[in-house]
Short mmCIF file of C-alpha atoms in Angstrom, two decimals:
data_model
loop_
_atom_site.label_atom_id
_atom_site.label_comp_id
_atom_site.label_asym_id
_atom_site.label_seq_id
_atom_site.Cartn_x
_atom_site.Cartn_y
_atom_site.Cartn_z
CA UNK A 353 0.00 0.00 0.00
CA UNK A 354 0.89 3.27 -0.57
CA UNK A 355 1.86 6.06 2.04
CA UNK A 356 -0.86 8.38 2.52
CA UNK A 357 -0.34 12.08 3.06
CA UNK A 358 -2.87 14.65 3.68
CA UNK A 359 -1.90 18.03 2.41
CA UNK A 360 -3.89 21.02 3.50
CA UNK A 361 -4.69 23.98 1.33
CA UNK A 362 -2.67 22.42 -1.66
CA UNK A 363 -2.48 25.35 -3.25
CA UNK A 364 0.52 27.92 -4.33
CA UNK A 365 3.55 25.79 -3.64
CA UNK A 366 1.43 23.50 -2.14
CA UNK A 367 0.45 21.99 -5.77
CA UNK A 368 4.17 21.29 -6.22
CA UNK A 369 4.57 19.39 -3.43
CA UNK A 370 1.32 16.92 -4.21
CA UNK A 371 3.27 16.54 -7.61
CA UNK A 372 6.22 16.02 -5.89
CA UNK A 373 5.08 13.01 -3.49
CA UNK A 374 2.66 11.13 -6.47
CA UNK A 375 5.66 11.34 -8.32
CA UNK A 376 7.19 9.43 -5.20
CA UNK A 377 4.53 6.87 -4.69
CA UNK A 378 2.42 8.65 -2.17
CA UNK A 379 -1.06 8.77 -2.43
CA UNK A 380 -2.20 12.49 -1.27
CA UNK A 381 -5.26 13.58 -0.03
CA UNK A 382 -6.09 17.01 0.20
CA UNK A 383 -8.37 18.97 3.12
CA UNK A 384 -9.25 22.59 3.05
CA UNK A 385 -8.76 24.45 5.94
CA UNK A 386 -11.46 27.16 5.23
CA UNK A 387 -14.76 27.32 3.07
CA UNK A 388 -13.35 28.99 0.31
CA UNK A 389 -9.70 29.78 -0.66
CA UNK A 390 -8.58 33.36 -2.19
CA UNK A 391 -9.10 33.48 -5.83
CA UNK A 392 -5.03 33.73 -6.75
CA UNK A 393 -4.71 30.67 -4.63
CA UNK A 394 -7.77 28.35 -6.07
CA UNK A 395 -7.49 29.00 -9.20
CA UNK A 396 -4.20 26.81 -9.29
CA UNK A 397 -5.64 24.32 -7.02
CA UNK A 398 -6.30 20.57 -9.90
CA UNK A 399 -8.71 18.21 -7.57
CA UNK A 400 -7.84 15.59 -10.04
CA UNK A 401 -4.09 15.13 -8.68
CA UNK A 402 -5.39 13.68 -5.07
CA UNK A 403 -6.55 10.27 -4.47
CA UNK A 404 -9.25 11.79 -2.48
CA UNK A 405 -10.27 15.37 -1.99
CA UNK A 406 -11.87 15.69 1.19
CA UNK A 407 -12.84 19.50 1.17
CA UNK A 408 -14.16 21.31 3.97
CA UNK A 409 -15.06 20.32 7.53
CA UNK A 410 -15.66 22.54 10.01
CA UNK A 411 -15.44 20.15 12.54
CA UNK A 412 -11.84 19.30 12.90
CA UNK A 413 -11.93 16.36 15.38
CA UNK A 414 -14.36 14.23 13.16
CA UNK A 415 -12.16 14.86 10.57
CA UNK A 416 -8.79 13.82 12.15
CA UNK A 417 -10.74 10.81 12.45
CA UNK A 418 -12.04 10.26 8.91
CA UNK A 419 -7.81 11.00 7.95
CA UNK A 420 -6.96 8.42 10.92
CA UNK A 421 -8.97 5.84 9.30
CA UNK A 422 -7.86 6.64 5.96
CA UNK A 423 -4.66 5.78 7.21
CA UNK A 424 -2.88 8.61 6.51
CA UNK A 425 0.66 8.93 7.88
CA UNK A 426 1.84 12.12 7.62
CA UNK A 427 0.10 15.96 7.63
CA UNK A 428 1.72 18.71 5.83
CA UNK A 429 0.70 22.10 5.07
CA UNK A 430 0.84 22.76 1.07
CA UNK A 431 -0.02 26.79 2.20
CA UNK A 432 0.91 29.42 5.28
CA UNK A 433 -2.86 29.47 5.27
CA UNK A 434 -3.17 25.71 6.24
CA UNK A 435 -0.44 25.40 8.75
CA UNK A 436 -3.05 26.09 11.70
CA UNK A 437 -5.27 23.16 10.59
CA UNK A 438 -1.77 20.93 9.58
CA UNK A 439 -0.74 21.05 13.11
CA UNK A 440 -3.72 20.74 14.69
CA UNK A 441 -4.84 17.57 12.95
CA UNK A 442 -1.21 16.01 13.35
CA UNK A 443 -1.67 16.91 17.20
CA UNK A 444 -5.27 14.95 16.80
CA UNK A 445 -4.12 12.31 14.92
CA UNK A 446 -1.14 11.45 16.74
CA UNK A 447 1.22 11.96 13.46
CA UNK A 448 4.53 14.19 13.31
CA UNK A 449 3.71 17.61 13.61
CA UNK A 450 5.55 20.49 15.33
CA UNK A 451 5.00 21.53 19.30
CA UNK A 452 1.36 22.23 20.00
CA UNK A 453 2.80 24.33 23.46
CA UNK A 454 3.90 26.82 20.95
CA UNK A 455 1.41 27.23 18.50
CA UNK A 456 0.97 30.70 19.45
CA UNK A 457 4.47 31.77 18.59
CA UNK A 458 4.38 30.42 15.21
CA UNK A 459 1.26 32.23 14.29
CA UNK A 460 0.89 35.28 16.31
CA UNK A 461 3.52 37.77 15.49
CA UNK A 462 3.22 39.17 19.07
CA UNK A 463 3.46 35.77 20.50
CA UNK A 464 6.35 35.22 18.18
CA UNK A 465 8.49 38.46 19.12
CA UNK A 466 7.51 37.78 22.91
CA UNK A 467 9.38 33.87 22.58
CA UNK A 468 12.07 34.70 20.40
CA UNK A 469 12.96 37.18 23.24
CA UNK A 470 12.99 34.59 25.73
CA UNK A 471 15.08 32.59 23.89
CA UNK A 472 17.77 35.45 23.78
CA UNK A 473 17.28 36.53 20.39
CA UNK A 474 16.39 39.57 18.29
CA UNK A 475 12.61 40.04 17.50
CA UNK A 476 10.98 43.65 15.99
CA UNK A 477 9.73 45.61 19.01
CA UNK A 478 6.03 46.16 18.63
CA UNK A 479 2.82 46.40 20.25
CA UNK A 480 -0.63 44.86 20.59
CA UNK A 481 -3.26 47.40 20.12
CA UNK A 482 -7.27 47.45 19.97
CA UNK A 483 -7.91 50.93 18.75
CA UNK A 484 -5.67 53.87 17.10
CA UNK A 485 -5.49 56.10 19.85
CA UNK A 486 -3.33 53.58 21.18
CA UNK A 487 -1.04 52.99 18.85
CA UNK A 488 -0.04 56.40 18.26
CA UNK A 489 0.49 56.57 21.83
CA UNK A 490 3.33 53.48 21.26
CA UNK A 491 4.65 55.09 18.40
CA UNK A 492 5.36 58.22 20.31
CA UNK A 493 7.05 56.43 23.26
CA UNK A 494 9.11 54.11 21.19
CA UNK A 495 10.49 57.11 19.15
CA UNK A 496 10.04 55.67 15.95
CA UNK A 497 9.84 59.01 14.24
CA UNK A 498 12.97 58.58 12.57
CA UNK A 499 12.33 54.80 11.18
CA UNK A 500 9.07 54.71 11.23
CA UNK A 501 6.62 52.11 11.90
CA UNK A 502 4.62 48.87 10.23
CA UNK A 503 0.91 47.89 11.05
CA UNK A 504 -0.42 45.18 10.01
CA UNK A 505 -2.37 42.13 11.53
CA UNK A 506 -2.04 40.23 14.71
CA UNK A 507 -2.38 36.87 13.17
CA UNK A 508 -1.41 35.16 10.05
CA UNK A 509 2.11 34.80 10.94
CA UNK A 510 3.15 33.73 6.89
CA UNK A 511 0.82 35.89 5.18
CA UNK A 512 3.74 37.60 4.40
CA UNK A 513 2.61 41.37 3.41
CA UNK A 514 -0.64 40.37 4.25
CA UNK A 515 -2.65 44.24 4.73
CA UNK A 516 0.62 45.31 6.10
CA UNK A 517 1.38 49.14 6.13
CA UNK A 518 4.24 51.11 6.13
CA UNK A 519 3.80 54.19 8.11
CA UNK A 520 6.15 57.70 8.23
CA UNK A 521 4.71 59.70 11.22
CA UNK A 522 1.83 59.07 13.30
CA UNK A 523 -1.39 60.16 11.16
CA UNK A 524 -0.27 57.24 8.69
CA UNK A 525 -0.35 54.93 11.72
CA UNK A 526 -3.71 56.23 12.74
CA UNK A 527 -5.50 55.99 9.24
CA UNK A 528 -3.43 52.16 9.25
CA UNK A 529 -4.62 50.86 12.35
CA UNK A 530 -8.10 52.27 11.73
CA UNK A 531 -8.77 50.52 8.06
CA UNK A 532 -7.02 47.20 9.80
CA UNK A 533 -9.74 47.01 12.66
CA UNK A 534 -12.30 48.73 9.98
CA UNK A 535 -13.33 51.52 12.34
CA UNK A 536 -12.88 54.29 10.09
CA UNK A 537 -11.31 56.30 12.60
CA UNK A 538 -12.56 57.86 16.02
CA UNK A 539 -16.36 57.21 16.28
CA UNK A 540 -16.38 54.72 13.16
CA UNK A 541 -18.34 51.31 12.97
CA UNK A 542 -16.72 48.19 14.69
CA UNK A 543 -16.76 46.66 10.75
CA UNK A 544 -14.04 43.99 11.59
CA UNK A 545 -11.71 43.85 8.09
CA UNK A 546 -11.45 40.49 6.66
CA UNK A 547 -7.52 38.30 6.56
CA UNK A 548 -5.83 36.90 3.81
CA UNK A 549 -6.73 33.59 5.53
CA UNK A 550 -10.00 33.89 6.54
CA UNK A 551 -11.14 35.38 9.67
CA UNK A 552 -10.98 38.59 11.16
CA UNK A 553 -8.53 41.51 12.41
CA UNK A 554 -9.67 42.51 16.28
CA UNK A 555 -6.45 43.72 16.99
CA UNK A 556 -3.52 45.00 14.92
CA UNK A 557 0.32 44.67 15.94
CA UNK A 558 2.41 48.32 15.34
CA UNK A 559 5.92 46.87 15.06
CA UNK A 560 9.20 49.27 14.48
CA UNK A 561 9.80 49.84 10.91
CA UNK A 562 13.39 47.59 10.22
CA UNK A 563 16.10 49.16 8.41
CA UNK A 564 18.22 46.63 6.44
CA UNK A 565 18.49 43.95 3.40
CA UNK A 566 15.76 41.30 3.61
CA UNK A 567 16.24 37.78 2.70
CA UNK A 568 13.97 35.21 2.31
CA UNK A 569 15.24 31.52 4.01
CA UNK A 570 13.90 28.02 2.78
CA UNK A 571 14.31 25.68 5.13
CA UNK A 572 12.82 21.63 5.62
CA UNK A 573 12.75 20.00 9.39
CA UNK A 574 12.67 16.27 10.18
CA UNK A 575 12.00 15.66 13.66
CA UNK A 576 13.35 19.08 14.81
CA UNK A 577 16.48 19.27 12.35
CA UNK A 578 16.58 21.88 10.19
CA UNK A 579 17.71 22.12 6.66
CA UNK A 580 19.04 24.86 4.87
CA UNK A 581 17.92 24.62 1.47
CA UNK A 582 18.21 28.11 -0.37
CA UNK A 583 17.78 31.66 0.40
CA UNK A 584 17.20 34.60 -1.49
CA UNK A 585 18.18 38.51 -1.23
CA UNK A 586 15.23 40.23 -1.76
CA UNK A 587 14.48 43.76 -3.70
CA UNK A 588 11.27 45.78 -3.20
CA UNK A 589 10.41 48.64 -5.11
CA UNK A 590 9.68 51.42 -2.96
CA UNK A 591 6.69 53.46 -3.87
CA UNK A 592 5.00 56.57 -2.31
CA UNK A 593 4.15 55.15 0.90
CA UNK A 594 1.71 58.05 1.74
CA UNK A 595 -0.11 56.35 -1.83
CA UNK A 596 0.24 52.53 -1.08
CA UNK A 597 0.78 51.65 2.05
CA UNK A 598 4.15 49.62 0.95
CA UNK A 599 6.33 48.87 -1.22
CA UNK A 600 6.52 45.92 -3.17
CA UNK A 601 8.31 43.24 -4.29
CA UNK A 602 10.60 43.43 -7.24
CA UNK A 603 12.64 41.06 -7.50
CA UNK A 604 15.36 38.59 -5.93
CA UNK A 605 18.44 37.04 -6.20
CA UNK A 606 20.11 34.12 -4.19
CA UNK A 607 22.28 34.57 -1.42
CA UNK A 608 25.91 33.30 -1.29
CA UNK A 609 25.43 30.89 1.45
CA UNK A 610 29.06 31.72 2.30
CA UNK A 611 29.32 35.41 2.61
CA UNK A 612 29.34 35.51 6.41
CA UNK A 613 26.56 37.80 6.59
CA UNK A 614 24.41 35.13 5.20
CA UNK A 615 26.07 32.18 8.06
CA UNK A 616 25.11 34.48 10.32
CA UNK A 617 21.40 34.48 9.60
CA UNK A 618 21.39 30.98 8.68
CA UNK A 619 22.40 30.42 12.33
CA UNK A 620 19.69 32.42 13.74
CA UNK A 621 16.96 31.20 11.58
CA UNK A 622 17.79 27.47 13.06
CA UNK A 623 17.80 28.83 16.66
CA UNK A 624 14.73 30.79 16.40
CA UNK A 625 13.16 28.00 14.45
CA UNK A 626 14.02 25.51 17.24
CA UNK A 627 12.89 28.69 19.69
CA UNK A 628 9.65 28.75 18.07
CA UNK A 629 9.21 24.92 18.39
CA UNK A 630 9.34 23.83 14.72
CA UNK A 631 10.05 20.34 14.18
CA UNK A 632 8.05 19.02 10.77
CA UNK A 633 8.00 20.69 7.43
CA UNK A 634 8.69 23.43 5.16
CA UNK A 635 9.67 27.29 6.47
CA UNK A 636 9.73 30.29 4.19
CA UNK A 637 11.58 32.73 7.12
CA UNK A 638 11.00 36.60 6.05
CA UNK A 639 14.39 38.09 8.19
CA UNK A 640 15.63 41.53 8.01
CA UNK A 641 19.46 42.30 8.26
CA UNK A 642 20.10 45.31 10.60
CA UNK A 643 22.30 46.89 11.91
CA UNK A 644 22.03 45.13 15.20
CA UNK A 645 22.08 41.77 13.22
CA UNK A 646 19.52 39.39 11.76
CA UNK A 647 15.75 40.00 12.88
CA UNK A 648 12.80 37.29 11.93
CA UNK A 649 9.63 39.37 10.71
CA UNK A 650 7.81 35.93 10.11
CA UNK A 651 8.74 32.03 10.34
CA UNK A 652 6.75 31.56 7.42
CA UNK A 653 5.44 28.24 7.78
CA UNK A 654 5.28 26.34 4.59
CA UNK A 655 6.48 26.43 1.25
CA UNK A 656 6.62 29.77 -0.63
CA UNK A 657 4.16 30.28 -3.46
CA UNK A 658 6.95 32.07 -5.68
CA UNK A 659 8.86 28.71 -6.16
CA UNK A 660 9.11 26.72 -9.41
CA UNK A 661 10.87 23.54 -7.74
CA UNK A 662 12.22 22.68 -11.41
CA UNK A 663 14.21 25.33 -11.19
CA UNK A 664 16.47 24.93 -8.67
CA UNK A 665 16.67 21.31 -9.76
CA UNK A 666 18.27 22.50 -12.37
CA UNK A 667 20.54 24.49 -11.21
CA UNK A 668 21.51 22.78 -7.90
CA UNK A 669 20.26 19.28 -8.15
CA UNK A 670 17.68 19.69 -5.49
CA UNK A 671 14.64 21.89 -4.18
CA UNK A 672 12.98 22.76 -0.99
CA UNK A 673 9.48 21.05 -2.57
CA UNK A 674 12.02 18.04 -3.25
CA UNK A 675 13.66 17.85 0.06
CA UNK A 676 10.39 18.04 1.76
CA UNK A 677 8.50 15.37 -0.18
CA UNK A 678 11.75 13.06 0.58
CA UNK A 679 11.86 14.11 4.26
CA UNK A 680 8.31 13.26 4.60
CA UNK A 681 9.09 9.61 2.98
CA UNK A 682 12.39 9.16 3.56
CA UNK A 683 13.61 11.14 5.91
CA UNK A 684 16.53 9.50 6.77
CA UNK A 685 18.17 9.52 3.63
CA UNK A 686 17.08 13.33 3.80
CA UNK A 687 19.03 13.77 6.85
CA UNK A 688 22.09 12.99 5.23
CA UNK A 689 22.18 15.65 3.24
CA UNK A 690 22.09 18.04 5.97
CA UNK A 691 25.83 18.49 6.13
CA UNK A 692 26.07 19.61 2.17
CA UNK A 693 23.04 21.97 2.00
CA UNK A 694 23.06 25.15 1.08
CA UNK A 695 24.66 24.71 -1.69
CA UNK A 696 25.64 27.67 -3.90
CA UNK A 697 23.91 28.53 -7.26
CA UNK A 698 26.47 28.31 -9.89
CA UNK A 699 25.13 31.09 -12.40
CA UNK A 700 23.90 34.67 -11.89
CA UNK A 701 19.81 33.90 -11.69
CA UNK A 702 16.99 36.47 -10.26
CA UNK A 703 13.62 35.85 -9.70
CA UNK A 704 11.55 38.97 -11.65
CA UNK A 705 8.25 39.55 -9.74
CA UNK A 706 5.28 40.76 -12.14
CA UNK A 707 4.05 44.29 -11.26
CA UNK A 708 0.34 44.82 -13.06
CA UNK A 709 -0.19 48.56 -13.32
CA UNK A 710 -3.56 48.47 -14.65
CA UNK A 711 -6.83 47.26 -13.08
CA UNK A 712 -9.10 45.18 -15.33
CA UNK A 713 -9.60 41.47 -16.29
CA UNK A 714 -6.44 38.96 -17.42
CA UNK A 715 -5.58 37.89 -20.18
CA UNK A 716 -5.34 34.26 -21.08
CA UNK A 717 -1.44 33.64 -20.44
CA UNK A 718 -0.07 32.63 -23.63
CA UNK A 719 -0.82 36.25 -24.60
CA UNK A 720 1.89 37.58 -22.24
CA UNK A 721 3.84 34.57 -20.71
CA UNK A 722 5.01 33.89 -24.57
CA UNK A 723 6.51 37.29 -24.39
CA UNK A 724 8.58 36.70 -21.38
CA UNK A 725 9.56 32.92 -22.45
CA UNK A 726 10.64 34.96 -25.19
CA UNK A 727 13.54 37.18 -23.83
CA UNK A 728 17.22 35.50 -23.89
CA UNK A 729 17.73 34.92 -20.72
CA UNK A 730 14.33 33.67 -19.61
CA UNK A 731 14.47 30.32 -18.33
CA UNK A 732 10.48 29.77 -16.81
CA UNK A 733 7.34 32.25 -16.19
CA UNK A 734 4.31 31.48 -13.77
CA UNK A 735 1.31 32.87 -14.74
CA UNK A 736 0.18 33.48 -10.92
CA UNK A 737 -3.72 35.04 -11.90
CA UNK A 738 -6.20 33.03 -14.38
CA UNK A 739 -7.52 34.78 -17.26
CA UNK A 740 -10.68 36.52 -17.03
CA UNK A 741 -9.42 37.12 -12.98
CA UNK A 742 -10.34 40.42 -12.00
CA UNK A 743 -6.89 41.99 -11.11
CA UNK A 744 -6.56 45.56 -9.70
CA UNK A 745 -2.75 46.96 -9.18
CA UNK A 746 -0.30 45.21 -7.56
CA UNK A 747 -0.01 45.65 -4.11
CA UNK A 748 1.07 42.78 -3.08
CA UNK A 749 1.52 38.74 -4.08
CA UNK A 750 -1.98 38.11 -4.01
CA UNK A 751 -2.09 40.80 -7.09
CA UNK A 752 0.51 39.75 -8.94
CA UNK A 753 0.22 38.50 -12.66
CA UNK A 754 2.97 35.79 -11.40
CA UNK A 755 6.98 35.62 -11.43
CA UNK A 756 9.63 35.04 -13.83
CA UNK A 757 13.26 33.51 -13.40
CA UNK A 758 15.86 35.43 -15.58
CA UNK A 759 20.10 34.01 -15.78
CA UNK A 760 22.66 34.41 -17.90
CA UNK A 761 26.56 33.81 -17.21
CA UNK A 762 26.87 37.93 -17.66
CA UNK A 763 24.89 40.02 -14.96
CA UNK A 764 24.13 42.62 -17.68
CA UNK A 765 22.07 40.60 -19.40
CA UNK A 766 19.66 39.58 -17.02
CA UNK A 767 19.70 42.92 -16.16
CA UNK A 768 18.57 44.16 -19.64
CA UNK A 769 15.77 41.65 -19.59
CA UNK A 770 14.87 42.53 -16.33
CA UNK A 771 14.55 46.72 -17.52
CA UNK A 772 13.18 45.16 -20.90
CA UNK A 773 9.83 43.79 -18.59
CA UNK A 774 9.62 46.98 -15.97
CA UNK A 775 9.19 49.26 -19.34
CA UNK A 776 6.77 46.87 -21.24
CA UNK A 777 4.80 46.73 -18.48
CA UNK A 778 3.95 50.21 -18.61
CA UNK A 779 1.99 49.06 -21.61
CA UNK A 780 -0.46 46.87 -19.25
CA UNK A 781 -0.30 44.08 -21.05
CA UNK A 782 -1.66 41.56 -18.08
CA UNK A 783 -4.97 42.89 -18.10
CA UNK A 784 -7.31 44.41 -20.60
#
């Protein structure tokens, strides 16, 4: 018989990994850990590639029991958005799964900062706050005039940039906190604003604003060891905060796993992973390099959605999908790669995030994607949004047209490519 592994919320990298483990011999089957996923996310999601496709259940302990029977032997969490439910029904089930004592940590950012702390390393100072008043109170204490400050949600600890807003001064941390909790300022209605996961905000976390290059660290844990697969330097194009709230992503490169810059936050990644009590699965760590050293704005649980696992299987022989579907079914074998991993990428690459600039429905992919396949040093695109989607501006990932990976021996030329895309998408050609 085959191994049976339930992945929840296979969606965004999650659909890699279900490739990953059929292709394996597992048979998958596949829980949702909410009603009804974001439209970015579902529209990826292919029923058709689980043995069985158990949906929705709002009552979690009956269906821990339908998975027990099943004989499943292993949950994993294809999405941030399902590691809640992952660990919970590994915790119910009796299967692998990561410490339920600190589930709070992992997926309240508050609750995160507060452990890392007591674990004796570096977490963003912040506060909890209910109304606005408040946090410009906290933002005048702390003296984050000259850094300023970023609001965003309580929970969702890996929904990344999920609402969050980058604030100057104290009126921008007012209007932020008030469109978070959906007051609408002093006197407003209590209209709670929806998460990217579901759910809703009833308090919003003001955190210092950190100064520094952000980097982006993959990482795969077998019974509380932790593998270093890849990590990325990460570039965000900074727009008129006052306007957007944030900048966004542009683009990133990978990180020379040997600089010692980059030892040094693989180092605290691992000890604030083990802080944090992470001992099954994938990570997608968000840390920020200061000046004070590294700082972990989110453990990221799960795989990142901006991942094409063929890629780095090409270049390096391995990917963080890969070592994760082999840790789940052989995870000793896995283990023995510890030792050699990260391994360094052995040609100039950067990962080109799409930037729509005008609202309006997509267009089917081969319209634009061809374009991009076309340009020499292209090597794969990911057409992130269906066609006929409904996409405004990018904000964020969840607006995004998709990704591209660009390399070439010579810098320059990805670089040309890379200003080649930025000026034809001034055109709007993702939408119309």
């Amino acid at each position: 018989m085959n191994p049976r592994v339930a992945v929840v919320d296979g969606v965004g990298g999650g659909r890699w990994l279900t490739r990953e483990l059929t292709d394996r011999g597992a048979d998958c089957v596949h829980v949702k850990s909410r009603p009804a996923l974001e439209p970015y996310l579902d529209s990826g999601f292919r029923p058709d590639e689980y043995a069985l496709d158990l949906g929705y259940d709002h009552d979690v302990g009956r269906l821990a029991t339908r998975l027990g029977n099943l004989g499943v032997a292993w949950v994993v969490a294809g999405h941030a958005g399902g590691a809640a439910t992952a660990e919970t029904l590994a915790r119910l089930t009796g299967l692998p799964g990561d410490d339920p004592d600190l589930a709070e940590a992992r997926h309240d950012r508050q609750a995160m900062a507060r452990r890392l702390y007591e674990a004796g390393l570096d977490a963003p100072r912040g506060c909890l706050v209910t109304a606005a008043d408040q946090a410009v109170a906290w933002f005048a204490d702390a003296e984050l005039g000259a850094v300023g400050a970023v609001v965003r949600p309580a929970d969702g600890a890996g929904a990344g940039t999920d609402r969050a807003r980058f604030c100057a001064d104290a009126a921008q941390v007012h209007a932020a906190v008030s469109a978070l909790l959906g007051t609408g300022g002093p006197g407003g209605s209590a209209n709670v604003s929806a998460t990217v996961f579901g759910g809703a905000h009833h308090s919003v976390l003001v955190q210092e604003r950190l100064a520094g290059a952000e980097f982006v660290v993959d990482t795969v844990s077998i019974d509380g060891v932790h593998l270093v697969a890849d990590t990325w330097r990460r570039v965000k194009e900074v727009r008129d905060l006052a306007a957007t709230g944030t900048p966004i992503s542009d683009f990133e490169e990978p990180a020379d796993p040997a600089a010692p810059e980059v030892a040094a936050i693989h180092s605290y990644v691992l000890r604030a992973l083990d802080a944090l009590g992470v001992r099954h699965g994938a990570a997608h760590s968000r840390v920020v390099l200061t000046a004070r050293g590294p700082v972990l704005v989110d453990p990221g649980a799960g795989l990142g959605d901006d991942t094409l696992p063929w890629v780095a299987e090409k270049f390096l022989g391995y990917s963080t999908v890969g070592l994760l579907a082999a840790g789940i079914l052989q995870p000793r074998d896995t283990l023995q790669r510890a030792a050699r991993l990260p391994e360094r990428w052995p040609e100039p690459i950067r990962r080109v995030a799409l930037i729509n600039r005008r609202p309006g429905p997509v267009r089917p992919s081969p319209q634009w994607a061809g374009a991009l396949e076309a340009l020499p040093t292209a090597v794969a695109v990911s057409a992130a949004a269906g066609a006929g989607m409904e996409l405004p501006v990018t904000r964020g990932p969840g607006t995004s047209p998709g990704f591209v990976y660009l390399s070439a021996p010579d810098p320059q030329l990805i670089e040309r490519d890379y200003l080649t895309i930025r000026e034809w998408e001034q055109q709007g050609p993702y939408t119309g």
